[in-house]
Short mmCIF file of C-alpha atoms in Angstrom, two decimals:
data_model
loop_
_atom_site.label_atom_id
_atom_site.label_comp_id
_atom_site.label_asym_id
_atom_site.label_seq_id
_atom_site.Cartn_x
_atom_site.Cartn_y
_atom_site.Cartn_z
CA MET A 940 3.42 62.64 72.41
CA LYS A 941 5.16 65.10 70.14
CA THR A 942 5.12 67.70 72.91
CA ARG A 943 6.78 65.34 75.35
CA LEU A 944 9.51 64.49 72.81
CA ILE A 945 10.32 68.17 72.16
CA ALA A 946 10.42 68.84 75.92
CA SER A 947 12.78 65.91 76.45
CA LEU A 948 15.10 67.12 73.72
CA LEU A 949 15.19 70.61 75.23
CA ILE A 950 16.06 69.25 78.66
CA LEU A 951 18.83 67.07 77.18
CA GLY A 952 20.20 70.08 75.24
CA LEU A 953 20.25 72.25 78.35
CA PHE A 954 21.95 69.50 80.34
CA ALA A 955 24.63 69.04 77.68
CA CYS A 956 25.32 72.82 77.50
CA ASN A 957 25.52 73.02 81.25
CA ASN A 958 28.04 70.18 81.39
CA SER A 959 30.04 71.75 78.59
CA ASN A 960 30.21 75.06 80.48
CA LYS A 961 31.26 73.24 83.62
CA ASN A 962 34.03 71.39 81.78
CA GLU A 963 35.25 74.64 80.18
CA SER A 964 35.26 76.33 83.59
CA SER A 965 37.09 73.36 85.10
CA ASP A 966 39.69 73.42 82.30
CA SER A 967 40.15 77.20 82.73
CA ARG A 968 40.66 76.84 86.48
CA GLU A 969 43.16 74.01 85.91
CA GLN A 970 45.10 76.10 83.34
CA VAL A 971 45.23 79.07 85.72
CA ALA A 972 46.36 76.78 88.53
CA ASN A 973 49.13 75.37 86.36
CA GLU A 974 50.24 78.87 85.40
CA ASP A 975 50.30 79.89 89.05
CA THR A 976 52.64 77.03 89.91
CA VAL A 977 55.35 78.30 87.50
CA THR A 978 57.62 80.27 89.79
CA SER A 979 60.82 82.17 89.19
CA VAL A 980 63.94 81.51 91.28
CA SER A 981 66.95 83.83 91.37
CA TYR A 982 70.48 82.58 91.91
CA ALA A 983 73.84 84.23 92.64
CA ILE A 984 76.79 82.80 90.72
CA ASP A 985 79.49 81.21 92.88
CA THR A 986 82.96 82.52 92.10
CA THR A 987 84.13 78.90 91.83
CA SER A 988 82.33 78.87 88.45
CA PHE A 989 84.59 79.06 85.39
CA VAL A 990 84.82 79.13 81.63
CA ASN A 991 86.95 76.64 79.73
CA TRP A 992 88.49 78.22 76.66
CA LYS A 993 90.20 76.74 73.61
CA GLY A 994 92.12 78.51 70.88
CA SER A 995 93.80 76.74 67.97
CA MET A 996 96.68 77.19 65.55
CA ILE A 997 95.30 75.96 62.22
CA GLY A 998 96.38 72.41 61.56
CA VAL A 999 98.95 72.42 64.38
CA TYR A 1000 97.70 72.32 67.98
CA ALA A 1001 95.36 74.02 70.41
CA HIS A 1002 95.86 75.77 73.72
CA GLU A 1003 93.29 75.37 76.48
CA GLY A 1004 92.63 76.99 79.83
CA THR A 1005 90.12 78.56 82.15
CA ILE A 1006 88.84 82.01 83.17
CA GLY A 1007 87.09 82.68 86.46
CA PHE A 1008 83.87 84.56 87.16
CA LYS A 1009 83.86 87.85 89.02
CA GLU A 1010 80.11 88.01 89.63
CA GLY A 1011 76.77 87.17 88.12
CA SER A 1012 73.21 86.13 88.62
CA LEU A 1013 70.45 84.32 86.76
CA THR A 1014 66.74 83.67 87.15
CA ILE A 1015 65.10 80.36 86.26
CA THR A 1016 61.45 80.25 85.30
CA GLY A 1017 59.91 76.89 84.51
CA GLY A 1018 63.32 75.30 84.03
CA ILE A 1019 64.44 77.95 81.53
CA VAL A 1020 66.72 80.95 82.06
CA SER A 1021 64.52 84.05 81.96
CA GLU A 1022 67.15 86.59 83.10
CA GLY A 1023 70.85 86.63 83.68
CA ALA A 1024 74.12 88.58 83.52
CA PHE A 1025 77.67 87.42 84.09
CA ILE A 1026 81.05 89.04 84.38
CA VAL A 1027 84.36 87.18 84.04
CA ASP A 1028 87.71 88.33 85.32
CA MET A 1029 90.08 88.32 82.37
CA SER A 1030 93.11 88.59 84.65
CA SER A 1031 92.25 85.11 86.04
CA MET A 1032 93.11 83.49 82.68
CA VAL A 1033 95.31 80.39 83.01
CA THR A 1034 96.30 77.48 80.81
CA THR A 1035 95.41 73.86 81.62
CA ASP A 1036 96.85 71.98 78.62
CA ASP A 1037 99.72 69.58 78.41
CA ASP A 1038 103.21 70.53 79.60
CA ALA A 1039 104.61 69.21 76.31
CA LEU A 1040 103.24 72.31 74.55
CA TYR A 1041 105.49 74.55 76.66
CA GLU A 1042 108.90 73.04 76.02
CA MET A 1043 109.91 76.09 73.95
CA ALA A 1044 108.36 78.75 76.21
CA PRO A 1045 106.68 78.76 79.66
CA ARG A 1046 102.93 79.01 80.24
CA GLU A 1047 103.39 82.46 81.75
CA LYS A 1048 104.71 83.77 78.48
CA LEU A 1049 101.62 82.61 76.59
CA ILE A 1050 99.28 84.08 79.23
CA GLY A 1051 101.18 87.36 79.17
CA HIS A 1052 100.84 87.45 75.37
CA LEU A 1053 97.11 86.67 75.46
CA GLN A 1054 96.54 89.41 78.02
CA SER A 1055 98.50 91.95 76.02
CA ASP A 1056 97.21 94.37 73.42
CA ASP A 1057 98.01 91.74 70.77
CA PHE A 1058 94.87 89.92 71.94
CA PHE A 1059 92.60 90.69 74.92
CA SER A 1060 94.11 93.99 76.22
CA VAL A 1061 93.34 92.96 79.79
CA GLU A 1062 94.86 96.03 81.38
CA THR A 1063 92.42 98.22 79.45
CA PHE A 1064 89.51 95.74 79.47
CA PRO A 1065 89.82 93.72 82.71
CA THR A 1066 86.40 92.07 82.34
CA ALA A 1067 84.16 90.53 79.71
CA SER A 1068 80.40 89.97 80.12
CA PHE A 1069 77.34 88.20 78.84
CA THR A 1070 73.75 89.42 79.31
CA VAL A 1071 70.81 87.12 78.60
CA LYS A 1072 68.22 88.37 76.04
CA SER A 1073 66.18 85.22 75.38
CA ALA A 1074 66.28 81.47 76.00
CA THR A 1075 64.74 78.17 75.01
CA GLU A 1076 65.11 74.81 76.71
CA GLY A 1077 68.46 74.10 75.07
CA SER A 1078 69.90 77.48 74.22
CA ILE A 1079 70.46 81.00 75.50
CA THR A 1080 70.92 84.08 73.31
CA GLY A 1081 72.48 87.24 74.68
CA ASP A 1082 74.96 90.06 74.29
CA LEU A 1083 78.61 89.10 74.66
CA THR A 1084 80.99 92.00 75.34
CA ILE A 1085 84.74 91.64 74.95
CA LYS A 1086 87.22 94.53 74.68
CA GLY A 1087 84.29 96.96 74.72
CA VAL A 1088 82.71 95.38 71.65
CA THR A 1089 79.22 93.88 72.01
CA ASN A 1090 77.74 91.27 69.67
CA GLU A 1091 74.81 88.85 69.94
CA GLU A 1092 75.92 85.25 70.54
CA THR A 1093 74.13 81.99 71.44
CA VAL A 1094 75.03 79.45 74.09
CA THR A 1095 74.10 75.94 72.90
CA ASN A 1096 73.72 72.53 74.57
CA VAL A 1097 72.50 74.24 77.73
CA SER A 1098 71.99 71.95 80.73
CA ILE A 1099 70.44 73.17 84.01
CA ASP A 1100 70.00 71.27 87.27
CA GLU A 1101 68.30 72.71 90.33
CA ASP A 1102 68.43 70.94 93.66
CA GLY A 1103 67.81 72.20 97.20
CA GLY A 1104 68.63 75.85 96.55
CA LYS A 1105 71.69 74.99 94.47
CA LEU A 1106 72.04 75.21 90.74
CA SER A 1107 74.55 73.82 88.25
CA ALA A 1108 74.50 74.73 84.60
CA SER A 1109 76.68 74.33 81.55
CA GLY A 1110 76.71 75.26 77.90
CA ASN A 1111 78.89 75.85 74.83
CA LEU A 1112 79.66 79.08 73.04
CA THR A 1113 81.89 79.60 69.99
CA PHE A 1114 82.68 83.11 68.82
CA ASP A 1115 84.71 84.80 66.07
CA ARG A 1116 87.58 86.65 67.73
CA GLN A 1117 87.95 89.05 64.77
CA ILE A 1118 84.52 90.58 65.55
CA TYR A 1119 85.85 91.67 68.93
CA GLY A 1120 89.17 93.04 67.70
CA ILE A 1121 91.17 90.10 69.06
CA SER A 1122 93.80 90.17 66.30
CA TYR A 1123 97.53 89.56 66.52
CA LYS A 1124 99.32 92.65 65.16
CA ASN A 1125 101.73 90.34 63.34
CA THR A 1126 99.61 89.70 60.21
CA MET A 1127 101.41 86.47 59.27
CA GLY A 1128 101.14 85.23 62.84
CA ASP A 1129 97.45 86.06 62.99
CA MET A 1130 96.78 84.09 59.78
CA VAL A 1131 97.78 80.78 61.38
CA LEU A 1132 95.41 81.29 64.32
CA ALA A 1133 91.86 79.96 64.01
CA ASP A 1134 89.28 82.78 64.22
CA GLU A 1135 86.92 80.67 66.31
CA ILE A 1136 87.42 80.54 70.08
CA GLU A 1137 85.53 77.74 71.81
CA LEU A 1138 84.08 78.21 75.31
CA ARG A 1139 82.60 75.66 77.72
CA ILE A 1140 80.73 77.44 80.52
CA GLU A 1141 80.42 75.69 83.90
CA LEU A 1142 78.25 77.51 86.45
CA LEU A 1143 77.53 76.87 90.10
CA ALA A 1144 75.03 79.10 91.87
CA THR A 1145 73.14 79.50 95.13
CA LYS A 1146 69.56 80.63 95.61
CA LYS A 1147 69.32 84.25 96.76
#
C-alpha cells in the first residue's frame, strides 16, 4: 500500500513539473511573439509642418508666429519616437498675432529685427535643428541647436497619431533664449523681454 502511494505521488509530481515547463515554454513563445510584432516605421516630415512660437515682453504683451520646416524624419517604434531629426528654416519666420500690436510699426519691421544679429542672426545661421536622443510615451528629449549653440531640451505633452501611412504629432518646448545667445544688444531693451520662448510643434509626415 505504501509503495503504491509513493508511486502515485511521484507520477503526480512529474505531471505537475511537465505542465509547469509547458506553461513556461508557452509564456516564452508568447513573449517572443509579442516582441516580434513591435515594428518600427519611418516617416518623412511634410514641409507643411510648422512651429508656433511665442515671445513676451514682461508684463506687457506677447508676439506670436510660425516657422516652417525645411526637412526632417522620425521613426516610431511601439507608438514612441525612437529616432528623429528636424531642421527648420529660420527665414520662414512670420507673425500671426493681432494687427492691433502693429499700429506703431509694421510686422515686417519686427520680423526683420528678430532675424537680425540682435536676436537670431538668420543670415549667419539660416536653420535651427532638433535631434532626438530619447523618448517616453509623453515626452522627447534631444539636442536643440540655435545659432550654432547646442543644448539638451525636452518636448512635453507629446501626442502621436498614425493612420494609413500618415502621421500627425504635436508637442510643447520652452527654452531659455539666453543659453543660445539670443540677446538684444540694447541691455535695457533686453531686460524687458522674457527669457523663455514657447514653442508648439505641429508635425505632419508620410511613411517612407
